[in-house]
Short mmCIF file of C-alpha atoms in Angstrom, two decimals:
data_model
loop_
_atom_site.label_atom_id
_atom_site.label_comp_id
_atom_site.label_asym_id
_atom_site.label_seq_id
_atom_site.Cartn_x
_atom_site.Cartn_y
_atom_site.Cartn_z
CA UNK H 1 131.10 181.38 78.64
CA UNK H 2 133.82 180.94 75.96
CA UNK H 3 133.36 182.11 72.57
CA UNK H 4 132.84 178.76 70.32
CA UNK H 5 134.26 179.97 67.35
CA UNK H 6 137.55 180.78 69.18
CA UNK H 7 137.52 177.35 70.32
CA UNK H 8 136.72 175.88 66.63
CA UNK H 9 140.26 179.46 65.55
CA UNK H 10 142.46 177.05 68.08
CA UNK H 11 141.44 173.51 67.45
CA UNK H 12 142.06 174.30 63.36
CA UNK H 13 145.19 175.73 63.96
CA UNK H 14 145.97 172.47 65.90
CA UNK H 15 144.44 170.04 63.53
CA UNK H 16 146.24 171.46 60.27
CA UNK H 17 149.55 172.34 62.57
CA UNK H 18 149.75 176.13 61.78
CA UNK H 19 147.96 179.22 61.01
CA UNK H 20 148.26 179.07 57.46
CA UNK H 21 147.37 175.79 56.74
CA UNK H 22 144.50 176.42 59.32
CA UNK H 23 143.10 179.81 56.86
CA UNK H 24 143.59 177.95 53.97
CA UNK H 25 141.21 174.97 55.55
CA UNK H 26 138.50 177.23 56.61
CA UNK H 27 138.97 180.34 55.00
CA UNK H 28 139.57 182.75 57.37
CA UNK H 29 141.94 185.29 57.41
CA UNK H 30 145.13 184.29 59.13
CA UNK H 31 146.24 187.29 60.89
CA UNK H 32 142.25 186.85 62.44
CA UNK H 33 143.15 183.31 63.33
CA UNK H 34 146.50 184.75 65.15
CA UNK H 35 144.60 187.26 66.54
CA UNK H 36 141.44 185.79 68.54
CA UNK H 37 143.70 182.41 69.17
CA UNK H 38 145.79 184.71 71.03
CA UNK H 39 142.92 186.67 72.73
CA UNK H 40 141.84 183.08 74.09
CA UNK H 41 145.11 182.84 75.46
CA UNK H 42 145.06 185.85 77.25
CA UNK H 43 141.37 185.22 78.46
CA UNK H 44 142.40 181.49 79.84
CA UNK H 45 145.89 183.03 81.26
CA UNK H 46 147.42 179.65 79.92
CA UNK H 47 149.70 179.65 76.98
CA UNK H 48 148.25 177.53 73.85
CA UNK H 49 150.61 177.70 71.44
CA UNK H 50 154.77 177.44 71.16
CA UNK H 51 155.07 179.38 67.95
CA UNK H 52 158.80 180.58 66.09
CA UNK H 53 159.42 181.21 62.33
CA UNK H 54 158.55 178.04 60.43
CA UNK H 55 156.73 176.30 62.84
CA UNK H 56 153.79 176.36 65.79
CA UNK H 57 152.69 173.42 68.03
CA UNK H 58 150.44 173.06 70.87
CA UNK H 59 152.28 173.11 74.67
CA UNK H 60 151.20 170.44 77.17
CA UNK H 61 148.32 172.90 78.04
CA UNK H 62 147.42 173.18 75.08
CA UNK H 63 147.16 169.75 73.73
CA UNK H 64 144.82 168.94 76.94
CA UNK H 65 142.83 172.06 75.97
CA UNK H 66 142.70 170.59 72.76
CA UNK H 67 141.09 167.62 73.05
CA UNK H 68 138.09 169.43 75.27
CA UNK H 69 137.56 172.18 72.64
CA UNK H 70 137.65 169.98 69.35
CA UNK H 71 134.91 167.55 71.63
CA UNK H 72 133.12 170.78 72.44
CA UNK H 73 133.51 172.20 68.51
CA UNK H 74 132.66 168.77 67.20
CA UNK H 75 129.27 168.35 69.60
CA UNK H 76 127.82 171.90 68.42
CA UNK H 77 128.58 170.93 64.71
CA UNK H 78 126.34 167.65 65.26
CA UNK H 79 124.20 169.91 66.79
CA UNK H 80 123.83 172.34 63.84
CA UNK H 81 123.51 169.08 61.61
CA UNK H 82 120.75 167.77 63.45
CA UNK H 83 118.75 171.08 62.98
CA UNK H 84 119.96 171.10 59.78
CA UNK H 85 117.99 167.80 59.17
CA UNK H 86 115.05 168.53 60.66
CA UNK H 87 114.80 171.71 58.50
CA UNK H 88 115.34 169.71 55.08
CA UNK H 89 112.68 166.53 55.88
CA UNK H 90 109.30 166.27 58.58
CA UNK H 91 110.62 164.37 61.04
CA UNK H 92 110.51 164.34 64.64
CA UNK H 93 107.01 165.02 67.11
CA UNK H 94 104.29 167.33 66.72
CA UNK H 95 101.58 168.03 69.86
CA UNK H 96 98.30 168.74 68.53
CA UNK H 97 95.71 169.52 70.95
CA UNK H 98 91.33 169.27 70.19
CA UNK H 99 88.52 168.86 72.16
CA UNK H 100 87.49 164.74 72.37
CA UNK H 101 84.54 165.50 70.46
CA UNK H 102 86.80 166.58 67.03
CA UNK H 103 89.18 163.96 68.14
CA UNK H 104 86.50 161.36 67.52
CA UNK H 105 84.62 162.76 64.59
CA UNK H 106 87.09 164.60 62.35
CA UNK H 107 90.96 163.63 63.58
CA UNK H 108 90.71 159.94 63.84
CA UNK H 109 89.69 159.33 59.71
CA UNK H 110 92.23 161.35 58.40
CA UNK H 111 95.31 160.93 60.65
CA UNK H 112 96.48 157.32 59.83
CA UNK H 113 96.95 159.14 56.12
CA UNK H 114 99.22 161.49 57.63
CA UNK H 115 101.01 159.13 59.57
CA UNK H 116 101.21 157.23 56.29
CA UNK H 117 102.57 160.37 54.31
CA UNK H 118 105.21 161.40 56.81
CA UNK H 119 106.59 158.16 57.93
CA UNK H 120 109.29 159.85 60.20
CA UNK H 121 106.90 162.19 61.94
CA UNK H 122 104.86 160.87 64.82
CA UNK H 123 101.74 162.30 66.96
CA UNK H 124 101.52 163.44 70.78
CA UNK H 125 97.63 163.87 70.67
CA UNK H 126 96.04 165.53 73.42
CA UNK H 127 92.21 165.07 72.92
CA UNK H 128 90.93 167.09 76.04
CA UNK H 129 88.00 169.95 76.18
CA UNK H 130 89.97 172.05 78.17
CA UNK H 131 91.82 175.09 77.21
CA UNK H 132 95.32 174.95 76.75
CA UNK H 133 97.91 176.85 77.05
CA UNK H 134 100.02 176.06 73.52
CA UNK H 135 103.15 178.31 74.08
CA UNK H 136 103.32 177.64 78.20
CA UNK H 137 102.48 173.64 77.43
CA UNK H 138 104.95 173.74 74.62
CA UNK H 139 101.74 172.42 71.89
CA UNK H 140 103.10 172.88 68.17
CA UNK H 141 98.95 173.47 66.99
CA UNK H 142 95.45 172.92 68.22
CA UNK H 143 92.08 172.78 66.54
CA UNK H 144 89.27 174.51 68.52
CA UNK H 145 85.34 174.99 67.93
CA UNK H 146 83.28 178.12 68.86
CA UNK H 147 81.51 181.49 68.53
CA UNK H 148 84.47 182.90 69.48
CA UNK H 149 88.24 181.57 70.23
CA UNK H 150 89.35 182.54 73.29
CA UNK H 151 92.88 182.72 74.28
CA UNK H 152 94.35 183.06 70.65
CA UNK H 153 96.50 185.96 71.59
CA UNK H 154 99.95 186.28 69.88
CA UNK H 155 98.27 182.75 68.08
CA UNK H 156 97.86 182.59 64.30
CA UNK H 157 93.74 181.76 64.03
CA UNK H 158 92.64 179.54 60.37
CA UNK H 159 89.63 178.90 59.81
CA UNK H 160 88.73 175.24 58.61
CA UNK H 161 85.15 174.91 58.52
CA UNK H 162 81.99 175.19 60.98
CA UNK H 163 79.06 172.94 62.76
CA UNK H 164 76.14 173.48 64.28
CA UNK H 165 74.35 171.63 67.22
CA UNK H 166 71.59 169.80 66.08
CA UNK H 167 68.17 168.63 67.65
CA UNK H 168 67.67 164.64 67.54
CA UNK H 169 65.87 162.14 69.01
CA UNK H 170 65.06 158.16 68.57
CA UNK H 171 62.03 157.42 65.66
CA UNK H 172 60.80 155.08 68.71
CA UNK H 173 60.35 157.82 71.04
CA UNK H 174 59.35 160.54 68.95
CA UNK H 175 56.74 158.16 67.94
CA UNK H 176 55.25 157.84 71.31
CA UNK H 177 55.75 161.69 72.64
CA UNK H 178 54.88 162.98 69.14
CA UNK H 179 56.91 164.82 66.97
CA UNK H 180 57.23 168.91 67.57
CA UNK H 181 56.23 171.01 65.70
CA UNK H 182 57.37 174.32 66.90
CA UNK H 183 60.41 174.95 69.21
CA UNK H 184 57.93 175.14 72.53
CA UNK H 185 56.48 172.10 72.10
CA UNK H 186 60.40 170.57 73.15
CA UNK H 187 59.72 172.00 76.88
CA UNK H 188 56.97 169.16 77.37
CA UNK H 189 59.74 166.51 76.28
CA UNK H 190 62.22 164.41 77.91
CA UNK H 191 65.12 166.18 77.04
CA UNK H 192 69.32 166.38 78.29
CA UNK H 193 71.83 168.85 78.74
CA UNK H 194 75.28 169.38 80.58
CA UNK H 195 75.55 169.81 83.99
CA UNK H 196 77.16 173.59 84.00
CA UNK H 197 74.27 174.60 81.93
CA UNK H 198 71.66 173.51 84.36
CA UNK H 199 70.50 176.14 87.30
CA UNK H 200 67.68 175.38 90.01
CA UNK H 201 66.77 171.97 87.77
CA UNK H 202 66.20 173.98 84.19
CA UNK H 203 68.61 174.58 81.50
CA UNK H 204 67.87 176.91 78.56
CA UNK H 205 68.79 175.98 74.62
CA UNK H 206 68.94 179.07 72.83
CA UNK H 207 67.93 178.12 69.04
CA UNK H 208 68.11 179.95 65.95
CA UNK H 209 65.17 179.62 62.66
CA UNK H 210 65.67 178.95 59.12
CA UNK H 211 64.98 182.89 58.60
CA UNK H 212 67.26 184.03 61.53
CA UNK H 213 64.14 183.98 63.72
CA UNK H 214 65.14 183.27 68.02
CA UNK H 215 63.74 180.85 70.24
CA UNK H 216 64.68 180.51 73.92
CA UNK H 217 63.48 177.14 75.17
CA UNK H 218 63.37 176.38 78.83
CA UNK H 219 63.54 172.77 79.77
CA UNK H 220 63.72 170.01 82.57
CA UNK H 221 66.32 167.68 81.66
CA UNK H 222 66.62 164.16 82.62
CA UNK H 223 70.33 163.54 82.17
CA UNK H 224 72.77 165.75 82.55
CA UNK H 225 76.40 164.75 81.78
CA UNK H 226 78.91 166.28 80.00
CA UNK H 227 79.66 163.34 78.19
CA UNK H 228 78.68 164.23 74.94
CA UNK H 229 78.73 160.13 74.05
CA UNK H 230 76.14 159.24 76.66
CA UNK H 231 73.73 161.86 75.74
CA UNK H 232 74.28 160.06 72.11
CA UNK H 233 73.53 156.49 73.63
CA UNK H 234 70.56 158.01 75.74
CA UNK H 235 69.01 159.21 72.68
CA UNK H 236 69.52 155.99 70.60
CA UNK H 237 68.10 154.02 73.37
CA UNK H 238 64.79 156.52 73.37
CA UNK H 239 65.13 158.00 76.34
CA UNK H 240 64.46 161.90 75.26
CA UNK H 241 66.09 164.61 72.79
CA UNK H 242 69.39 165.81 72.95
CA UNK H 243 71.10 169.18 71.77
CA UNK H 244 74.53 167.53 69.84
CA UNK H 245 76.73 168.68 67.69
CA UNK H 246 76.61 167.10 64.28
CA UNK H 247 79.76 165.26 63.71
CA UNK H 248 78.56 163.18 67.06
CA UNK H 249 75.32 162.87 65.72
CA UNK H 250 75.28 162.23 61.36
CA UNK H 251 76.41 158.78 61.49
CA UNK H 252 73.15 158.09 63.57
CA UNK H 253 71.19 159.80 61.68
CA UNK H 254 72.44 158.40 58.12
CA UNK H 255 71.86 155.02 59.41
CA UNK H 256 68.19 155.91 60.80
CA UNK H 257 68.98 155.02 64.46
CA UNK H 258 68.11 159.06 65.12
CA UNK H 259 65.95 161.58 63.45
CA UNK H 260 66.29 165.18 63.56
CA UNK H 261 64.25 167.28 65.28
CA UNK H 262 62.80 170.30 64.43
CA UNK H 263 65.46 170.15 61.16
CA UNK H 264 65.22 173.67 60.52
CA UNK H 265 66.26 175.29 64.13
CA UNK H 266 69.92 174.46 65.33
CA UNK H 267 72.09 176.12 68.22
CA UNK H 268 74.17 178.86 67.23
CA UNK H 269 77.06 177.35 64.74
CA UNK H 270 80.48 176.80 65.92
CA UNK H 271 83.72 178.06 63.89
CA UNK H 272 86.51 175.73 63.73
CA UNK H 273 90.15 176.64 63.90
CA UNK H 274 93.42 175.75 63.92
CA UNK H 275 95.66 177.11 65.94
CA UNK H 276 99.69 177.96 66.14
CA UNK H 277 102.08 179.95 66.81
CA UNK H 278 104.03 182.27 64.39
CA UNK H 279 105.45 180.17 61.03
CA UNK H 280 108.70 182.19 61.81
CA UNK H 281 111.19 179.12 62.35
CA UNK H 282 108.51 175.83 62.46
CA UNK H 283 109.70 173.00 61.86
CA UNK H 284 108.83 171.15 58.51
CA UNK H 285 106.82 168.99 60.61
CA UNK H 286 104.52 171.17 62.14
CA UNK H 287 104.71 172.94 58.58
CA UNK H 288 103.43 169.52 56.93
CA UNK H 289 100.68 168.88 59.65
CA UNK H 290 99.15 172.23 59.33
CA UNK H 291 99.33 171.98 55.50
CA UNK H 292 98.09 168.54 55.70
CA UNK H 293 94.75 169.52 58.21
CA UNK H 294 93.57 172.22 56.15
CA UNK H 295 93.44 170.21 52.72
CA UNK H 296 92.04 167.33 54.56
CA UNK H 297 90.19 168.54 57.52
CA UNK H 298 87.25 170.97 55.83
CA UNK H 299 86.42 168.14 53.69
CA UNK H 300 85.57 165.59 56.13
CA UNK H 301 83.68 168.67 58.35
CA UNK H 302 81.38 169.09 54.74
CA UNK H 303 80.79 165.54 54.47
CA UNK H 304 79.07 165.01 58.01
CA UNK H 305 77.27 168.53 57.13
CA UNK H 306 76.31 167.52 54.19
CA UNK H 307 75.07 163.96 54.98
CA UNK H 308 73.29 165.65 58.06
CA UNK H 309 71.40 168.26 55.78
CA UNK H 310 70.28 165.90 53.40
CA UNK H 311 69.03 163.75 56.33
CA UNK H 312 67.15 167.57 57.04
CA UNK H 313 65.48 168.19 53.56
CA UNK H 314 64.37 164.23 54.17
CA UNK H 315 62.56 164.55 57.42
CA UNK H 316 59.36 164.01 57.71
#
């Protein structure tokens, strides 16, 4: 492939109709101009240029080679404008992938005031709980929760905040079944869980104490689903306990439709992250989203915390 800046040497010389007028125009020497306009030549086998004394025009060759190289010259200029925009204002699309679960709970209150901010920047949203690929699937940043992030190699890794699964049931039902008192007594209950986590009919929630004390609870579970939204509904509705994590759960409990359970014992607590690839060339936008999640996003994580522990010290 051609050289682009010997295209740019030989459509200057043509525009300003000579090689002096041509390195006065863009600076460049002119015995460089003569020089790599005339190494084109050679390379193409086509005369460019008549040149004498006092004068140098374009042949009949040239002037058709002309109007292909300035189109060429002029298309990577636009080209170098249009980057050159994108690096002065957030603009253009940013893919941000989460699981549905922070989607729901943490993305949707704060991204209309993002989308307000950056008026010229708009959102590809994948809200899916399975792991993606970002540099393969071509995802500028993704948020993910866990004891540990897998597949973050070669990623940058931020952490925004953390959340615990949470024990909670209806007031209705816990007033018929009773309410536990120790982690055991939950084996006796009507309880739910997710389908991988279920072997031979019995799942296991592994639960941690207010002193860092363990508790392994083996139970029967009437629902399993891994939609974390109809284990919600089932425990609204009375049917048993559920295991959730507490952005599903706080807004239930604040209003009183659920009570926690054994407030004091939770499942192990989940980090949350952001996730992206190296700052080396981003893009403003993907600059201003990141920038934008961790002001915004550890907040609203401490609200539903908060609201949810102060539902805990409240308990009966």
């Amino acid at each position: 492939m051609e050289d682009l800046n010997d295209l740019a040497y030989f459509a200057a010389v043509v525009e300003h109709g000579g090689f002096s007028a041509a390195a006065r125009a863009t600076g460049i020497e002119k015995t460089r101009l003569s020089r790599r306009v005339a190494a084109l030549e050679d390379r193409l086998g086509v005369r460019l240029l008549q040149r004498n004394t006092r004068h140098v025009a374009a042949t009949e060759a040239g002037e058709r080679f002309f109007v292909q190289a300035q189109a060429l010259v002029e298309g990577a200029r636009s080209a170098l404008d249009s980057m050159a925009d994108l690096r002065r204002e957030p603009a253009g699309t940013v893919r941000l992938s989460c699981p549905q679960v922070m989607a729901q709970s943490y993305l949707a209150p704060i991204l209309p005031g993002y989308l307000a901010t950056y008026p010229k920047v708009s959102l590809e949203l994948e809200a899916s709980d399975r792991l993606v690929d970002l540099l393969r699937e071509r995802i500028d940043l993704a948020l993910r929760a866990g004891a540990r992030i897998d597949g973050a190699a070669g990623l940058v890794t931020r952490k925004l905040g953390q959340a615990r699964r949470v024990l909670v049931a209806s007031p209705g039902y816990l007033d018929a079944a009773g309410r536990p008192r120790t982690p055991q007594d939950l084996a006796r209950m009507d309880t739910f869980s997710r389908p991988g986590d279920v072997h031979d009919g019995q799942a296991r929630w592994a639960l941690a104490g207010p002193s860092g004390q363990a508790a392994v609870i083996t139970h029967t579970p009437r629902l399993s689903t891994d939609d974390l939204r109809m284990q919600l509904q089932a425990a609204v509705n009375g049917i048993g306990v559920a295991l959730l994590p507490e952005p599903i759960v706080s807004a239930s409990v604040r209003g009183g439709v659920l009570e926690t359970v054994l407030p004091h014992w939770s499942a192990e607590t989940h980090m949350i992250h952001l996730l992206y690839p190296t700052p080396r060339g981003m893009l403003p936008s993907v600059r201003s989203l990141i920038d934008y999640l961790a002001v915004h996003l550890p907040a609203c994580i401490q609200e539903r915390s908060v609201e949810l522990e102060d539902d805990h010290e409240t308990a009966p």
